[in-house]
Coordinates of C-alpha atoms in Angstrom, one line a residue:
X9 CA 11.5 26.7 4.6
X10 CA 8.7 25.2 5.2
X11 CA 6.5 26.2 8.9
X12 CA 4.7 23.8 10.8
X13 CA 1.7 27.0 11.0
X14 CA 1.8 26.0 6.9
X15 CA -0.1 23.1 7.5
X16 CA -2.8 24.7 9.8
X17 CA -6.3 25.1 9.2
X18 CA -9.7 25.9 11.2
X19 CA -11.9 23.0 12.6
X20 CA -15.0 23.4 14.4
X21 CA -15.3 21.6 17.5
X22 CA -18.4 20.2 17.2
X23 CA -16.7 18.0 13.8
X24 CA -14.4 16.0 16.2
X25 CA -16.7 12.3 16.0
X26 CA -16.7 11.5 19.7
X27 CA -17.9 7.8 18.9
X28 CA -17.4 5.9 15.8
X29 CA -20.0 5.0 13.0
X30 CA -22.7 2.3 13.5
X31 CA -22.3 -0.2 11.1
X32 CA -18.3 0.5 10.8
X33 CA -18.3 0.8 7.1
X34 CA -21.4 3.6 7.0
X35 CA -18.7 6.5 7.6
X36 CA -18.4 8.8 4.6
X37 CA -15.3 8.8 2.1
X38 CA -14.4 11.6 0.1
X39 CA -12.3 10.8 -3.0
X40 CA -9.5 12.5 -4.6
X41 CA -8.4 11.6 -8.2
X42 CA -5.4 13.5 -8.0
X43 CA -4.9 13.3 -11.9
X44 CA -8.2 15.0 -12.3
X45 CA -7.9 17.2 -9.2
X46 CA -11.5 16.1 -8.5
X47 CA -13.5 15.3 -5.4
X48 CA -16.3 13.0 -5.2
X49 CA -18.5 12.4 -2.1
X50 CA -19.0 9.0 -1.2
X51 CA -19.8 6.2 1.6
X52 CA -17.2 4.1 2.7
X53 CA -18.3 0.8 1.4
X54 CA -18.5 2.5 -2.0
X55 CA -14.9 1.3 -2.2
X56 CA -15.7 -1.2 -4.0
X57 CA -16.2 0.9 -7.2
X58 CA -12.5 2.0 -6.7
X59 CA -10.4 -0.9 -6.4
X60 CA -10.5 -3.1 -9.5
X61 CA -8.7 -6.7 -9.3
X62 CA -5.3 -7.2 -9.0
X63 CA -4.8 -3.9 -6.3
X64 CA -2.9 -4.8 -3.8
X65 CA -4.6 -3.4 -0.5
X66 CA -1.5 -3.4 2.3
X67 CA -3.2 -3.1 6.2
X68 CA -1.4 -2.7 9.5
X69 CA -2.6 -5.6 12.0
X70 CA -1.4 -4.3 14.6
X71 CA -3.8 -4.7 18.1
X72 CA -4.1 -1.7 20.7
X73 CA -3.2 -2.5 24.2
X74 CA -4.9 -1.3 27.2
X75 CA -1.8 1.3 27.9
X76 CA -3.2 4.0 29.9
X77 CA -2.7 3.3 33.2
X78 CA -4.1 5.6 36.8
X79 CA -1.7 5.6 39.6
X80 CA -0.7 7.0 42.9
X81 CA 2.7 8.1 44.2
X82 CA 3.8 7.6 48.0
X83 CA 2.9 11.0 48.6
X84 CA -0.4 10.5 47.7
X85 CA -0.7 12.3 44.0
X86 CA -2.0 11.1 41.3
X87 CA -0.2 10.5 37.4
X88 CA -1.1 9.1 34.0
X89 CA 1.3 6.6 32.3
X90 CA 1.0 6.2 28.9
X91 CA 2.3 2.5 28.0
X92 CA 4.4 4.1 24.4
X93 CA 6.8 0.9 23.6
X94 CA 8.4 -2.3 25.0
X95 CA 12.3 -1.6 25.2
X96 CA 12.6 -5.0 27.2
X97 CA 10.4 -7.9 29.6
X98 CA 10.1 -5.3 32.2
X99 CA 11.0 -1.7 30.5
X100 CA 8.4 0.4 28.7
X101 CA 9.4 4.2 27.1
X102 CA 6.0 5.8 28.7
X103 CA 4.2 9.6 28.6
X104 CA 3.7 10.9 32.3
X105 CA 1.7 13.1 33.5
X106 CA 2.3 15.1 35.1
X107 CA 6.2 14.6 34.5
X108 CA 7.4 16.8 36.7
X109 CA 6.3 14.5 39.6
X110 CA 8.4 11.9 38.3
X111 CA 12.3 12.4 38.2
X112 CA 14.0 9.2 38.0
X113 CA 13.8 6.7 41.1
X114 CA 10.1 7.7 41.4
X115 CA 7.8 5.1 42.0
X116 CA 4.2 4.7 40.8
X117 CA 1.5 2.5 42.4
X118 CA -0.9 1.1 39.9
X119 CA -2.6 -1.4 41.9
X120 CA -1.4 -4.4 44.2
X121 CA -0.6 -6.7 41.2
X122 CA 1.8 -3.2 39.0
X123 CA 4.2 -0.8 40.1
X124 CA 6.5 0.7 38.3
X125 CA 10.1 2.9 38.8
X126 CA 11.4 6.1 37.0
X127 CA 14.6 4.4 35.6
X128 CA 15.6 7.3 33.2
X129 CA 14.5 10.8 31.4
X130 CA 14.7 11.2 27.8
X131 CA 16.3 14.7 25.9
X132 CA 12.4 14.9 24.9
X133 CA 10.8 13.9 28.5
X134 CA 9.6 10.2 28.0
X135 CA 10.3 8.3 31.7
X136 CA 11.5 4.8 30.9
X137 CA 9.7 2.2 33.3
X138 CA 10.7 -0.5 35.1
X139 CA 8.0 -2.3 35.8
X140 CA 7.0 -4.9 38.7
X141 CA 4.1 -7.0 38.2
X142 CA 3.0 -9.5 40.6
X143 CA 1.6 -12.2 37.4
X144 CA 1.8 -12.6 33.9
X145 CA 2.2 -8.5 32.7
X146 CA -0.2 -9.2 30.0
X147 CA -2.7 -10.7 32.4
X148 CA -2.7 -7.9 34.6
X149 CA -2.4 -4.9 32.5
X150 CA -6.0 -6.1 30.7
X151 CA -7.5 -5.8 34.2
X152 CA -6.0 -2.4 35.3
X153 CA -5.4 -0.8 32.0
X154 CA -7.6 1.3 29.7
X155 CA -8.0 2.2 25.8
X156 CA -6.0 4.7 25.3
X157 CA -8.2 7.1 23.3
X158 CA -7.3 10.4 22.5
X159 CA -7.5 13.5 24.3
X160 CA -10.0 14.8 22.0
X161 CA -12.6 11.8 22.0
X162 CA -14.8 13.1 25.6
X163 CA -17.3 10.1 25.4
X164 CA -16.4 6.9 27.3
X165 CA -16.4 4.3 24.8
X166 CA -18.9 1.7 25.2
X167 CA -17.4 -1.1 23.1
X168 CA -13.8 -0.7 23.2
X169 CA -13.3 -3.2 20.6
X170 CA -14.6 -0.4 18.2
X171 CA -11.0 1.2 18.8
X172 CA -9.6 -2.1 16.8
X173 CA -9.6 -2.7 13.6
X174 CA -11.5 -6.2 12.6
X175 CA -7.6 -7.8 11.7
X176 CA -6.0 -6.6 14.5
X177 CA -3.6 -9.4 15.9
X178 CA -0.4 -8.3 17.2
X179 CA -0.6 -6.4 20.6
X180 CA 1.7 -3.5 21.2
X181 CA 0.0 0.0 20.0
X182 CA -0.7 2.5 22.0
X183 CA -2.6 4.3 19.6
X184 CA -5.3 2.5 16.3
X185 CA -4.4 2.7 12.9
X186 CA -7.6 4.6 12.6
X187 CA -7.7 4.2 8.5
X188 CA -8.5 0.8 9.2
X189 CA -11.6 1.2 11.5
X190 CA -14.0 1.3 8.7
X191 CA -13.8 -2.1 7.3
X192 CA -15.9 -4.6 8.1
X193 CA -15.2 -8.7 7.9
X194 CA -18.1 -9.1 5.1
X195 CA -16.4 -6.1 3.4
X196 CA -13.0 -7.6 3.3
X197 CA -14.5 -10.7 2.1
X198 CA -16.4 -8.6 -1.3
X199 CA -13.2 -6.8 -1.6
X200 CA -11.2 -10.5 -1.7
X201 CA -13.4 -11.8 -4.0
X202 CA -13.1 -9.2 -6.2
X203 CA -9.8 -10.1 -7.2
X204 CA -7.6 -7.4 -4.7
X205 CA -5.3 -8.9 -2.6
X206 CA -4.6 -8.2 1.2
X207 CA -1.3 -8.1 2.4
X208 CA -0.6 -7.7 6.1
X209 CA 2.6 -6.0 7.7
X210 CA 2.5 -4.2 11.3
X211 CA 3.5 -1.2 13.0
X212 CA 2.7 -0.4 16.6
X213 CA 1.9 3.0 16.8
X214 CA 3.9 5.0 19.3
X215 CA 4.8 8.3 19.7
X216 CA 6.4 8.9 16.6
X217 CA 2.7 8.5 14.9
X218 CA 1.0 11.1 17.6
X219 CA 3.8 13.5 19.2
X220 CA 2.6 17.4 18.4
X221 CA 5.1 19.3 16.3
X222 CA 6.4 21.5 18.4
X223 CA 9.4 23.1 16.4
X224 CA 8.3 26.0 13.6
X225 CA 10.3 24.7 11.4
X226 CA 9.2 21.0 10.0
X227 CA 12.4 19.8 9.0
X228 CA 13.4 20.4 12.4
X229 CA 10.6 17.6 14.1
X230 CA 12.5 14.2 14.8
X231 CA 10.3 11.3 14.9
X232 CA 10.1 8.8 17.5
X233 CA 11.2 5.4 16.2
X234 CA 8.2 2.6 16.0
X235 CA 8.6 -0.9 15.4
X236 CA 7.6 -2.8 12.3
X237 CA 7.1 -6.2 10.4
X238 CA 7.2 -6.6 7.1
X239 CA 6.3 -10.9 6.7
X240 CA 7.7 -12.3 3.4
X241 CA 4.4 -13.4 1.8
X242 CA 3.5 -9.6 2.4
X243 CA 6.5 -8.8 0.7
X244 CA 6.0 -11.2 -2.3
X245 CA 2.3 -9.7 -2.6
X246 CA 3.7 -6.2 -3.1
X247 CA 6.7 -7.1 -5.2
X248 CA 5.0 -9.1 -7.3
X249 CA 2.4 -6.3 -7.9
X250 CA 5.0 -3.8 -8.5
X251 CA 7.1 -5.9 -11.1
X252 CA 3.9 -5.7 -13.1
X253 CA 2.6 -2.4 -12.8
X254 CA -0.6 -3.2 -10.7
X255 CA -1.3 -0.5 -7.9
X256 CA 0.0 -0.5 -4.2
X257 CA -2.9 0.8 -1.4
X258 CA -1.8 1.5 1.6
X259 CA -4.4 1.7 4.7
X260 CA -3.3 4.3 6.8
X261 CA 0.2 6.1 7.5
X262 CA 1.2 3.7 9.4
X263 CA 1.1 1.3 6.6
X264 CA 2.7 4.1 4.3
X265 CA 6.0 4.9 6.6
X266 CA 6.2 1.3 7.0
X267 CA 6.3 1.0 3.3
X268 CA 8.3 4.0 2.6
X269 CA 11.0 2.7 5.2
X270 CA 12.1 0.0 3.3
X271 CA 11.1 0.0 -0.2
X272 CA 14.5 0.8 -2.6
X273 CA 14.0 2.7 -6.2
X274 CA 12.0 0.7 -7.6
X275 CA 9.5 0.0 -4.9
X276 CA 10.3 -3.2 -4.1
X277 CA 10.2 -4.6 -0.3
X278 CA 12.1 -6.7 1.9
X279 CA 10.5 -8.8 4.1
X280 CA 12.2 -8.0 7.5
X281 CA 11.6 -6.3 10.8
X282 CA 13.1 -3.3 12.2
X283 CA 12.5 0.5 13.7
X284 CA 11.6 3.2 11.4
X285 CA 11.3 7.4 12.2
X286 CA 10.8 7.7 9.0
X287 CA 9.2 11.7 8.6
X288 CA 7.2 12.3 5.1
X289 CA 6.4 16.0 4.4
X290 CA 6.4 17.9 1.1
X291 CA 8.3 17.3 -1.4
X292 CA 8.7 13.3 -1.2
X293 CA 8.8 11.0 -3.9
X294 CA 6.6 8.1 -3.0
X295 CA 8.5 4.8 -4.0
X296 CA 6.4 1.6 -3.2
X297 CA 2.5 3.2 -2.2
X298 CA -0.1 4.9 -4.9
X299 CA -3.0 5.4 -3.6
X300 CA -3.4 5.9 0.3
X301 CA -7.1 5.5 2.4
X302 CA -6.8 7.3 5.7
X303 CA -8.7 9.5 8.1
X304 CA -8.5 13.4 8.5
X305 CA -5.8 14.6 10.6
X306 CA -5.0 17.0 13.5
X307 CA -4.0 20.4 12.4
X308 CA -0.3 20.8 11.9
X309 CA 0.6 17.3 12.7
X310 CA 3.2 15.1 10.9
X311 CA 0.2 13.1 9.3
X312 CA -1.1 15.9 7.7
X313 CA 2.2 16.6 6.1
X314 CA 2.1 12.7 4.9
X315 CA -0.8 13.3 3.3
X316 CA 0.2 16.9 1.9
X317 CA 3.1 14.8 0.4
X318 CA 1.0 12.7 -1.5
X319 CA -0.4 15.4 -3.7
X320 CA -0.1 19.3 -2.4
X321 CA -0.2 21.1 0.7
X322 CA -2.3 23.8 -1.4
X323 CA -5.0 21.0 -2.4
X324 CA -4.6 19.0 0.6
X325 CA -5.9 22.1 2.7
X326 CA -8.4 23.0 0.1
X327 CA -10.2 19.2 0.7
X328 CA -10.3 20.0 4.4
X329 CA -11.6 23.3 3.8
X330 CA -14.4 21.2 1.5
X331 CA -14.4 18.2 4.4
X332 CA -15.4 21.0 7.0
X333 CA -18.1 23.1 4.4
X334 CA -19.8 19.6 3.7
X335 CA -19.5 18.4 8.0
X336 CA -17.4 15.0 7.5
X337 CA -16.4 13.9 10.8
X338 CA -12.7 14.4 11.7
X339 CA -10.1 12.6 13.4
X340 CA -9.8 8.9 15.0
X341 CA -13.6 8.0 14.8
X342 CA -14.0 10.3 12.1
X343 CA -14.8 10.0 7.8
X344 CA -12.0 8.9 5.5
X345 CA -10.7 10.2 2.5
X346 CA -8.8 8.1 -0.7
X347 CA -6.6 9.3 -2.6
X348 CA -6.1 7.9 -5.7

């Protein structure tokens, strides 16, 4: 059986980046050639010397919404909502706190133009909101909302377009696909012209990307389901690629589950839309991705055991031992690692 405590290791505090790097593409990258078990030390634009034409480089463009929102009850006390995923017009799943003040018929006061009313619990404690906006929803949750940055990042953010990638398009995330943060629009373009492709699908990251394993046994953690897109000239980029051997990159785990999700035996994809809770953790046989970019990840959470998937648990927690000796920065604004 394998524990969620297998997947733990020691971080020092002071490695959490508590603002992202300046230029975007200046973070560091360590590599892993998993054939060679080797690990080379690196700058993020050095990708370049990795990716050779005809690599297929998938990305997530999905945009971050501004989904944390401050309100009152009638009683006077104050909650968090955590805008998690559009069920309908007027019905988000959402992360309260603190829940216990909100049992369904509750209703939270977010500012003259928003309100919203505890239409129903989940088994896991999500409130499902029904929302009442006074002007286009859209509209008005840009002017009372906030990035939702994680509970670990301390330091308002200055720019909060540094908490979207450069090809974000498609609202809906309540979270970044942080693998993606370090590209640049110049660096895309060198990497284009190099002969890689780009293909774009999306997933709006929910809870299923960020909920906290809870249960000690992995296999016992049920994801939350997250939407995705999968557009057909994505999907005839990657099939293409796969019918003739050429390599499949996917930025982020979010690009991977989305991959993983629908790819049959052979790799191939369909283009087509659809919800995925999708859970990758040792052993998995990786059908459509081969080499993976993405940031370091929260101890014990279901993206390190992604990533332990992709080679070993063993040498995955023996790079973040190396991450942590050399000070790479961790998490969301944090340094990358490729695995190749």
């Amino acid at each position: 059986m394998l524990k969620t405590s297998d997947f733990y290791y020691d971080l020092p505090e002071e490695l959490i980046a508590q603002t992202p790097a300046e230029p975007r593409d200046s973070s560091r990258m360590l590599v892993y050639k998993r054939s060679e078990k080797k690990i080379e030390h690196r700058i993020f634009r050095d990708i370049v010397d990795y990716l050779k034409a005809g690599d297929v480089l998938v990305i997530n463009n999905t945009k971050v919404i501004p989904a944390r929102l401050y309100g009152k009850l009638s009683t006077g006390g104050a909650v968090e909502v955590l805008l998690l995923k559009r069920l309908d017009m007027d019905l988000w799943e959402t992360l309260v706190r603190p829940g216990r003040k909100c049992p369904v018929g509750r209703e939270i006061f977010v500012s003259d133009k928003l309100s919203m009313t505890v239409e129903d619990v989940t088994v896991t404690g999500e409130r499902v909101m029904r929302m009442k906006c006074d002007g286009v929803f859209e509209e008005v949750l840009d002017e009372v909302g906030s990035m939702p940055l994680p509970p670990y990042i301390k330091k308002k953010l200055d720019d909060e377009t540094r908490y979207q990638t450069v090809y974000a398009k498609h609202e809906g995330s309540a979270a970044a696909p942080t693998a993606g943060l370090h590209f640049t629009p110049e660096l895309l373009e060198k990497i284009k012209g190099m002969g890689v492709e780009i293909a774009e699908i999306m997933l709006h990251v929910g809870l299923g990307t960020f909920r906290p394993v809870k249960e000690e046994s992995v296999e016992e953690h049920k994801m939350h389901t997250e939407y995705y897109e999968i557009p057909k000239d994505a999907a005839e980029k990657i099939n293409a690629a796969k019918k003739e051997g050429r390599r499949i990159i996917a930025v982020g785990t979010t690009s991977v589950r989305t991959l993983e999700s629908v790819a049959d035996e052979n790799g191939f994809v369909t283009a087509t839309t659809g919800e995925t809770d999708i859970f990758i953790y040792p052993p998995y046989d990786f059908k459509c991705v081969d080499a993976l970019l993405t940031n370091f990840h929260l101890p014990e959470s279901t993206l390190i055991m992604l990533v332990s998937a992709f080679c070993t648990r063993e040498e995955v927690l023996d790079i973040y031992k190396t991450a942590v000796g050399e000070k790479y920065r961790f998490f969301s604004f944090g340094d990358c690692t490729l695995f190749l």
